[in-house]
PDB file of C-alpha atoms in Angstrom:
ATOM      1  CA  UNK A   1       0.000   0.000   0.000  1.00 56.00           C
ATOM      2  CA  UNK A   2       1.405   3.146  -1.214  1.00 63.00           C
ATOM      3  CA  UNK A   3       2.854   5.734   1.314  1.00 59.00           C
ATOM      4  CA  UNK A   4      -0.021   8.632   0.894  1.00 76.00           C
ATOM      5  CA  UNK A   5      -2.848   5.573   1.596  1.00 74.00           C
ATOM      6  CA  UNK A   6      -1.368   4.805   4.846  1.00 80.00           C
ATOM      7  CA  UNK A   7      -1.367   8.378   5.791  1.00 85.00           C
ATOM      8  CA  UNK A   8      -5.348   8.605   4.404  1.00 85.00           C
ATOM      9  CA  UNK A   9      -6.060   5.488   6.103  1.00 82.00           C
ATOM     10  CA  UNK A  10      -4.724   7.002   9.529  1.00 85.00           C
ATOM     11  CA  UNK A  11      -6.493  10.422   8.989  1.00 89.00           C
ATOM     12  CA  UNK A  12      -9.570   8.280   8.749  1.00 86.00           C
ATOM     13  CA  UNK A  13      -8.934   6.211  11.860  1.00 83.00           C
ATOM     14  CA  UNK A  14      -8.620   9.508  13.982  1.00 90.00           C
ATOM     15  CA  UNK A  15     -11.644  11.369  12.447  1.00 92.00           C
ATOM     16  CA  UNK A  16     -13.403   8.283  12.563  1.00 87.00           C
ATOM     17  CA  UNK A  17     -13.115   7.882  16.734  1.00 86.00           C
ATOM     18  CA  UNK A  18     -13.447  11.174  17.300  1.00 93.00           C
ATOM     19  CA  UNK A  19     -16.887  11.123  15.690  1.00 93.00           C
ATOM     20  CA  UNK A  20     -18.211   8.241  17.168  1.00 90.00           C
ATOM     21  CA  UNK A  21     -16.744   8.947  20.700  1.00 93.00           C
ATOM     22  CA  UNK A  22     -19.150  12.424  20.049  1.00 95.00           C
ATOM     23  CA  UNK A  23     -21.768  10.580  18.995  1.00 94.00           C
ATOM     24  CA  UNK A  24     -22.124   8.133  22.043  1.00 92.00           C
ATOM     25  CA  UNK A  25     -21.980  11.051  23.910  1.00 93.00           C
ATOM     26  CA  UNK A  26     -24.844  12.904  21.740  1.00 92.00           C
ATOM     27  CA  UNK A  27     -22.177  15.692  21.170  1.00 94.00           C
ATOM     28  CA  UNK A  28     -23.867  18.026  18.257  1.00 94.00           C
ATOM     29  CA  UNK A  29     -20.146  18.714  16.770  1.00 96.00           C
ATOM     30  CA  UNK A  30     -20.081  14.593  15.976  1.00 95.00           C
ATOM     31  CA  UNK A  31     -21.612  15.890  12.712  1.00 96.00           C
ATOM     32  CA  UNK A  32     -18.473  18.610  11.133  1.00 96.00           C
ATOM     33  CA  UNK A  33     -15.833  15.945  12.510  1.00 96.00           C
ATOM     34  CA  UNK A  34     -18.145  12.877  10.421  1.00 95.00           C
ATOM     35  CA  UNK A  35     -18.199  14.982   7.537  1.00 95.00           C
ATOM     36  CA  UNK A  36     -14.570  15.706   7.385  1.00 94.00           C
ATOM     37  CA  UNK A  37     -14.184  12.336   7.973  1.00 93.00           C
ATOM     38  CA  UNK A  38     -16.419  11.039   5.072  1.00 93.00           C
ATOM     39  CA  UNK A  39     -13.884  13.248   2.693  1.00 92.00           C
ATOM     40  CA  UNK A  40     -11.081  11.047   4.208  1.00 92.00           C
ATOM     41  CA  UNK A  41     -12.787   7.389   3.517  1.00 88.00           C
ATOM     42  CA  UNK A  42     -14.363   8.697  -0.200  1.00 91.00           C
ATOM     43  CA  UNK A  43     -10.690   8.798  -1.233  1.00 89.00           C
ATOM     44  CA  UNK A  44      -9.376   6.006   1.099  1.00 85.00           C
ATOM     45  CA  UNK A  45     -12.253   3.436  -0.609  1.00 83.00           C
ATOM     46  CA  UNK A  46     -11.831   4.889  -4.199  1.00 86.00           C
ATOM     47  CA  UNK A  47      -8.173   3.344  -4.485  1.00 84.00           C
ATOM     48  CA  UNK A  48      -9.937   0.526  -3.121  1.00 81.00           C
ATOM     49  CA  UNK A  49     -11.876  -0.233  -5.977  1.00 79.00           C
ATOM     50  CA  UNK A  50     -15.108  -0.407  -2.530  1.00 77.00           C
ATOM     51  CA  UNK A  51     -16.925   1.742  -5.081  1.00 80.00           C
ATOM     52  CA  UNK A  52     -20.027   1.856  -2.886  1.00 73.00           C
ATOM     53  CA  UNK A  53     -18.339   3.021  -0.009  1.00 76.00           C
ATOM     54  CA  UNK A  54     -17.092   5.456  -1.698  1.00 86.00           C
ATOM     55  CA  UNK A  55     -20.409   6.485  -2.992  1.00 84.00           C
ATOM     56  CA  UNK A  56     -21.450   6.139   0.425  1.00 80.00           C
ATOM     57  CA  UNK A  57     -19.525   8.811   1.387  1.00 90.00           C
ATOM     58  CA  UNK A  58     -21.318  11.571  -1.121  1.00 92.00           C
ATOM     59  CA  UNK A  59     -24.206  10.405   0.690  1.00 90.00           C
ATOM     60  CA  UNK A  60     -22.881  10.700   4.333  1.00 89.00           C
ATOM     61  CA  UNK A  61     -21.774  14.089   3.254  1.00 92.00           C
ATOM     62  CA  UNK A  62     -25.503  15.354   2.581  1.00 94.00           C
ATOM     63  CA  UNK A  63     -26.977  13.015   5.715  1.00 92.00           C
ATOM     64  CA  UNK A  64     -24.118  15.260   7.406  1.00 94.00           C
ATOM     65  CA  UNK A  65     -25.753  18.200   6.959  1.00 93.00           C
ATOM     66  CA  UNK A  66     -29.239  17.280   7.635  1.00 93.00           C
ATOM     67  CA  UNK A  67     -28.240  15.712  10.656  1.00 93.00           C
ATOM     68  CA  UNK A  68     -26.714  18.558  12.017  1.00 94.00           C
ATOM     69  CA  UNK A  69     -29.292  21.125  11.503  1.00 93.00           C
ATOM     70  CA  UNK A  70     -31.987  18.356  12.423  1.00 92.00           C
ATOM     71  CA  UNK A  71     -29.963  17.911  15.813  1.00 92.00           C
ATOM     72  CA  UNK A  72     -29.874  21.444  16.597  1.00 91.00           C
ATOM     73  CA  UNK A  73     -33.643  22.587  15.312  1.00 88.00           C
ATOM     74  CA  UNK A  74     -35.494  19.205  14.601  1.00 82.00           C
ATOM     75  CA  UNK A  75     -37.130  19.540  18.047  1.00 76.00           C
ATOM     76  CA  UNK A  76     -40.312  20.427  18.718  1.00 79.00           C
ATOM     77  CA  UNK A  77     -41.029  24.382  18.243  1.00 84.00           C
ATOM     78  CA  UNK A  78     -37.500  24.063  16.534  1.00 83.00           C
ATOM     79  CA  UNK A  79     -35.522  23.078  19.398  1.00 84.00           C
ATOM     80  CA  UNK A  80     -32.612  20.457  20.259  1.00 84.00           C
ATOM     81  CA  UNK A  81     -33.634  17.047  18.744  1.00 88.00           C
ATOM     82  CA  UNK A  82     -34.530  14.336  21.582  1.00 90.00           C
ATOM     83  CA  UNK A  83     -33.447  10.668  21.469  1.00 93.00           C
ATOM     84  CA  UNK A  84     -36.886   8.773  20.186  1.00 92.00           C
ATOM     85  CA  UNK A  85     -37.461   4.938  19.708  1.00 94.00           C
ATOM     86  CA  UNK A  86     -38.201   3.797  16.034  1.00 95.00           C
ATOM     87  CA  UNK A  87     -41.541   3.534  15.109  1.00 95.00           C
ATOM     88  CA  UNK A  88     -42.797  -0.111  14.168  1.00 96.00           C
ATOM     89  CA  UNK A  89     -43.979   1.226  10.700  1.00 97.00           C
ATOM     90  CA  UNK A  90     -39.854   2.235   9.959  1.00 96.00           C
ATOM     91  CA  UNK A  91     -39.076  -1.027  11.027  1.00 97.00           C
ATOM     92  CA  UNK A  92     -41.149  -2.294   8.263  1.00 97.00           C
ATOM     93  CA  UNK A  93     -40.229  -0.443   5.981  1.00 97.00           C
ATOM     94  CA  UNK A  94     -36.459  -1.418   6.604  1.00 96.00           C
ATOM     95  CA  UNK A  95     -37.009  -5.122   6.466  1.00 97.00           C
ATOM     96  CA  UNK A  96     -38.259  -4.142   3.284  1.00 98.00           C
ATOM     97  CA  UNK A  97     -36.420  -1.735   1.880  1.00 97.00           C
ATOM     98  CA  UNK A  98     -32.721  -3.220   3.001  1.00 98.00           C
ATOM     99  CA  UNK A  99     -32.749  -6.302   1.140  1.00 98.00           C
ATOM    100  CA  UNK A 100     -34.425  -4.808  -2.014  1.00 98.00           C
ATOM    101  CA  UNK A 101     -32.155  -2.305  -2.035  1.00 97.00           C
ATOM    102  CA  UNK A 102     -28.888  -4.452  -1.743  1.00 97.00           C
ATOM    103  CA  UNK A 103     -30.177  -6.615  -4.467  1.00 97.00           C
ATOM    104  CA  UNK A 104     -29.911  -3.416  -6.854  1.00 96.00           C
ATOM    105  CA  UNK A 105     -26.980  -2.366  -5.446  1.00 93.00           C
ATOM    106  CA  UNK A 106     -25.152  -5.614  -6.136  1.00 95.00           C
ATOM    107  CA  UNK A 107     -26.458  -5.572  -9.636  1.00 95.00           C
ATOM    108  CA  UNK A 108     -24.493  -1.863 -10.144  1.00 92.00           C
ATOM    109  CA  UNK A 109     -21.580  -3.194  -8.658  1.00 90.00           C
ATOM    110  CA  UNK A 110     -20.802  -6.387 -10.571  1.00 93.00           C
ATOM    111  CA  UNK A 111     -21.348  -4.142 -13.551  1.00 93.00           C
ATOM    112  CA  UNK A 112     -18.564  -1.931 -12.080  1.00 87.00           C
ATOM    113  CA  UNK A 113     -16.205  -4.960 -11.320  1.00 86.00           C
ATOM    114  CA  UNK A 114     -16.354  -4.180  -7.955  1.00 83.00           C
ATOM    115  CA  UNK A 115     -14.110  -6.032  -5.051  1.00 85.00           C
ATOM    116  CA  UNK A 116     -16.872  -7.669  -3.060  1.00 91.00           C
ATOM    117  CA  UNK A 117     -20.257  -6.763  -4.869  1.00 92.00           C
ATOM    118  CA  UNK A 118     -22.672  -8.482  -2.143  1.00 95.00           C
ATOM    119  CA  UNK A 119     -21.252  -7.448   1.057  1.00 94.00           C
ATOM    120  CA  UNK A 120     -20.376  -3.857  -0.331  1.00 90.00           C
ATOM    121  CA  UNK A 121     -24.023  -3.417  -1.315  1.00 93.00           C
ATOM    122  CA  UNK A 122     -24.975  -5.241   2.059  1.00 95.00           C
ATOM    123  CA  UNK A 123     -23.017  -2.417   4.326  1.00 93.00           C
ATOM    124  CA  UNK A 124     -23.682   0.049   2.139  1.00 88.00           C
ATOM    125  CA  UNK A 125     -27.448  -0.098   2.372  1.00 94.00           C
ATOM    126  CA  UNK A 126     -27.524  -0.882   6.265  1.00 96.00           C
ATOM    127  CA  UNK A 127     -24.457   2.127   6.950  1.00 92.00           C
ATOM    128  CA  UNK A 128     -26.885   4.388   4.992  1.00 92.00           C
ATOM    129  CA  UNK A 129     -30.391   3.253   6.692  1.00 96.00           C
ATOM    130  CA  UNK A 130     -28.219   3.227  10.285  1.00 96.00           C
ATOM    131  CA  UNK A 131     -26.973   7.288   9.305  1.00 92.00           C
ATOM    132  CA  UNK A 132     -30.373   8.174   8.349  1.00 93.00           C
ATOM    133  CA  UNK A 133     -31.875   6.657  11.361  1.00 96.00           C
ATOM    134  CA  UNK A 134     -29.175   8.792  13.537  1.00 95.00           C
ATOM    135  CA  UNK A 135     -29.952  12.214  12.005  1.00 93.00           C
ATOM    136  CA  UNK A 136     -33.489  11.666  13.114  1.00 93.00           C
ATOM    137  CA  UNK A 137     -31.609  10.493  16.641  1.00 94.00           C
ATOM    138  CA  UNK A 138     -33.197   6.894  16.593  1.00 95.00           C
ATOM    139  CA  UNK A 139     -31.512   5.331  19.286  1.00 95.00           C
ATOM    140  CA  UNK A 140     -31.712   1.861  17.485  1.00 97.00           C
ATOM    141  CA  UNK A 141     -29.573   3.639  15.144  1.00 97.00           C
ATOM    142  CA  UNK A 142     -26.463   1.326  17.359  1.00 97.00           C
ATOM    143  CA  UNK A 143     -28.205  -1.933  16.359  1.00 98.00           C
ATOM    144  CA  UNK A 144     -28.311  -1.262  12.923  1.00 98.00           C
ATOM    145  CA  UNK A 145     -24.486  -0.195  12.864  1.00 97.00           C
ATOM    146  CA  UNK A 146     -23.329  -3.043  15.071  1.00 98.00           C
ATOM    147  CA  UNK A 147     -24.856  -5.368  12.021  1.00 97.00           C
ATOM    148  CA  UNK A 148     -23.130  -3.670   9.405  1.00 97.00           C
ATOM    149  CA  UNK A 149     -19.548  -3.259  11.321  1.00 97.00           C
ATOM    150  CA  UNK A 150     -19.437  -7.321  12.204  1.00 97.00           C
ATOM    151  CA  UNK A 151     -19.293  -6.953   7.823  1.00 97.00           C
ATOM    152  CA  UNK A 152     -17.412  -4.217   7.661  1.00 94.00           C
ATOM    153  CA  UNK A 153     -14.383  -5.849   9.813  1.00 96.00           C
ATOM    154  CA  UNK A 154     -13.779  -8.776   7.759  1.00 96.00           C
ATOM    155  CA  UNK A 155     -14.824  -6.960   4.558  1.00 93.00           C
ATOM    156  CA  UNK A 156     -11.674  -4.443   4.950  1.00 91.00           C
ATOM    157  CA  UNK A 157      -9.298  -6.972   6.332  1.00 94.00           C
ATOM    158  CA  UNK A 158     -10.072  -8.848   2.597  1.00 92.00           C
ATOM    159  CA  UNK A 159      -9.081  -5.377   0.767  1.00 87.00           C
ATOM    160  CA  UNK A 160      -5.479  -5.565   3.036  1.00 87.00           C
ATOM    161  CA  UNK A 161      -7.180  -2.094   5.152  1.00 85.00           C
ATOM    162  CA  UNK A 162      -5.991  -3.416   8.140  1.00 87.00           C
ATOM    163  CA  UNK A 163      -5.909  -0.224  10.257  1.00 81.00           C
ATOM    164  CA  UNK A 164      -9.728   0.624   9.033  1.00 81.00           C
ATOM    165  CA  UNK A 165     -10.474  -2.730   9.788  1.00 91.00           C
ATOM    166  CA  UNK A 166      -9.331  -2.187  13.556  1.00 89.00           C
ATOM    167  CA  UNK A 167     -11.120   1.016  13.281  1.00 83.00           C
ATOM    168  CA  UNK A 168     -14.391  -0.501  12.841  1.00 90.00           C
ATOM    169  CA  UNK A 169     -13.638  -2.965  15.502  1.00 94.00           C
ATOM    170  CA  UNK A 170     -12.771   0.123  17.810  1.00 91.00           C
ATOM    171  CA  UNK A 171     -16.216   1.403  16.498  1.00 91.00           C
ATOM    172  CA  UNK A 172     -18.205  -2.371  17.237  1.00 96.00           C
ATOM    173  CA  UNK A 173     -17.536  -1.491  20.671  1.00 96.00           C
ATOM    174  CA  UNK A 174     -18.452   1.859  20.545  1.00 94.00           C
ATOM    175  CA  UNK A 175     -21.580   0.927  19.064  1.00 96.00           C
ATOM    176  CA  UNK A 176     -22.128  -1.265  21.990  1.00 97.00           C
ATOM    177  CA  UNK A 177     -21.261   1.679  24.480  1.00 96.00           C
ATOM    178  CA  UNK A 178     -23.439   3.834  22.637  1.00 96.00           C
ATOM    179  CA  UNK A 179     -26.602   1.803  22.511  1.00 97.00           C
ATOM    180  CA  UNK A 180     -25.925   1.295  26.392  1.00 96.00           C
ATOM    181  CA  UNK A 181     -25.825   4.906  26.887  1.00 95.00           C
ATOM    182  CA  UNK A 182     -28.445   6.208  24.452  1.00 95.00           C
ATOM    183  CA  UNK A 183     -30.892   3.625  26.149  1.00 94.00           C
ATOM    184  CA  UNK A 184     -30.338   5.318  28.951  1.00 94.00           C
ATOM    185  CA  UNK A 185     -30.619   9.013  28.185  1.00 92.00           C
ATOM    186  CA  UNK A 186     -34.146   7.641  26.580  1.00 91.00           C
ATOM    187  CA  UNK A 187     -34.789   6.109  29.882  1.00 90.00           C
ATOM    188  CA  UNK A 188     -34.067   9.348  31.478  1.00 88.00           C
ATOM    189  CA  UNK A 189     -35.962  12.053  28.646  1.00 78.00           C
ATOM    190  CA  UNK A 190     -39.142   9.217  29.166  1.00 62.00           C
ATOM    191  CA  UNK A 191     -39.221   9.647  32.859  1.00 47.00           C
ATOM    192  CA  UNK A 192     -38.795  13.343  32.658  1.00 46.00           C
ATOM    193  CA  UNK A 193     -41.814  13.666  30.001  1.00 45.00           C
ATOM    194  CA  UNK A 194     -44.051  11.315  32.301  1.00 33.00           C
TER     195      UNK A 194
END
């Protein structure tokens, strides 16, 4: 691996554990260090040839923003967004949506030649639903990233990205520290409201 992808790969680690170390602690600035961070890993996974994640990145990019301003104004009478549970409906519409979606998604990449068409698609279509589902502050947002980083970690160890593979380890267990703490902030705003 080329000197200048090591160097990318490390700028990603460090934006990367920053953001998620903000975001278990529902830190508003999570957002400006993610999207610096998604500017890292859309180069870092374009040398790749992880085409979707790259993609991914645009996408994390826009998320980015409306995340951000939803965290700050998405509240009711445009306040500070509160942690909410995800409706059974979205849930639905995920089981759905997810493997539909990956489907297509795999059919785009094997046009594309891409490394690992399936399991691309796969973590590309759960890292997207699990983003979305954190801009609107979902705390089952964890779950859904816990599924795609037990991918993600043997996915980049296949591509030789050994220090983003560690990286997504380091963020499986922030996931897990997350979900723990966002449950109980919920727990918390749900006692408050009662």
């Amino acid at each position: 691996m080329p000197v200048s992808d090591v160097l990318v790969e490390v700028l990603g680690f460090i934006s990367g554990g920053v953001c998620v170390w903000l975001t278990v602690r529902e830190n508003v600035w999570n957002w400006p260090i993610g999207i610096a961070n998604n500017v890292v890993f859309l180069v870092l996974f374009w040398r790749s040839r992880l085409f979707a994640d790259a993609g991914l990145q645009v996408v994390y990019l826009i998320l980015g923003v409306f995340g951000w301003i939803n965290w700050v104004r998405g509240g009711v009478g445009r306040t500070e967004l509160r942690i909410t549970r995800t409706s059974m409906r979205a849930w639905m519409v995920m089981a759905i949506a997810v493997p539909l979606a990956t489907y297509g998604l795999r059919g785009v990449l094997l046009t594309m030649q891409g490394a690992a068409p399936f399991f691309d698609a796969l973590t590309t279509v759960l890292s997207l639903t699990a983003q979305y589902m954190l801009s609107r502050k979902q705390r089952e947002h964890w779950l859904v990233w816990i599924a795609a980083d037990l991918i993600y970690i043997p996915l980049y160890i296949s591509r030789r990205l050994p220090l983003t593979a560690a990286l997504y380890g380091v963020f499986l267990v922030m996931c897990v520290a997350g979900w723990r703490e966002w449950n109980r902030r919920w727990r918390q705003g749900a006692s408050v409201e009662s």
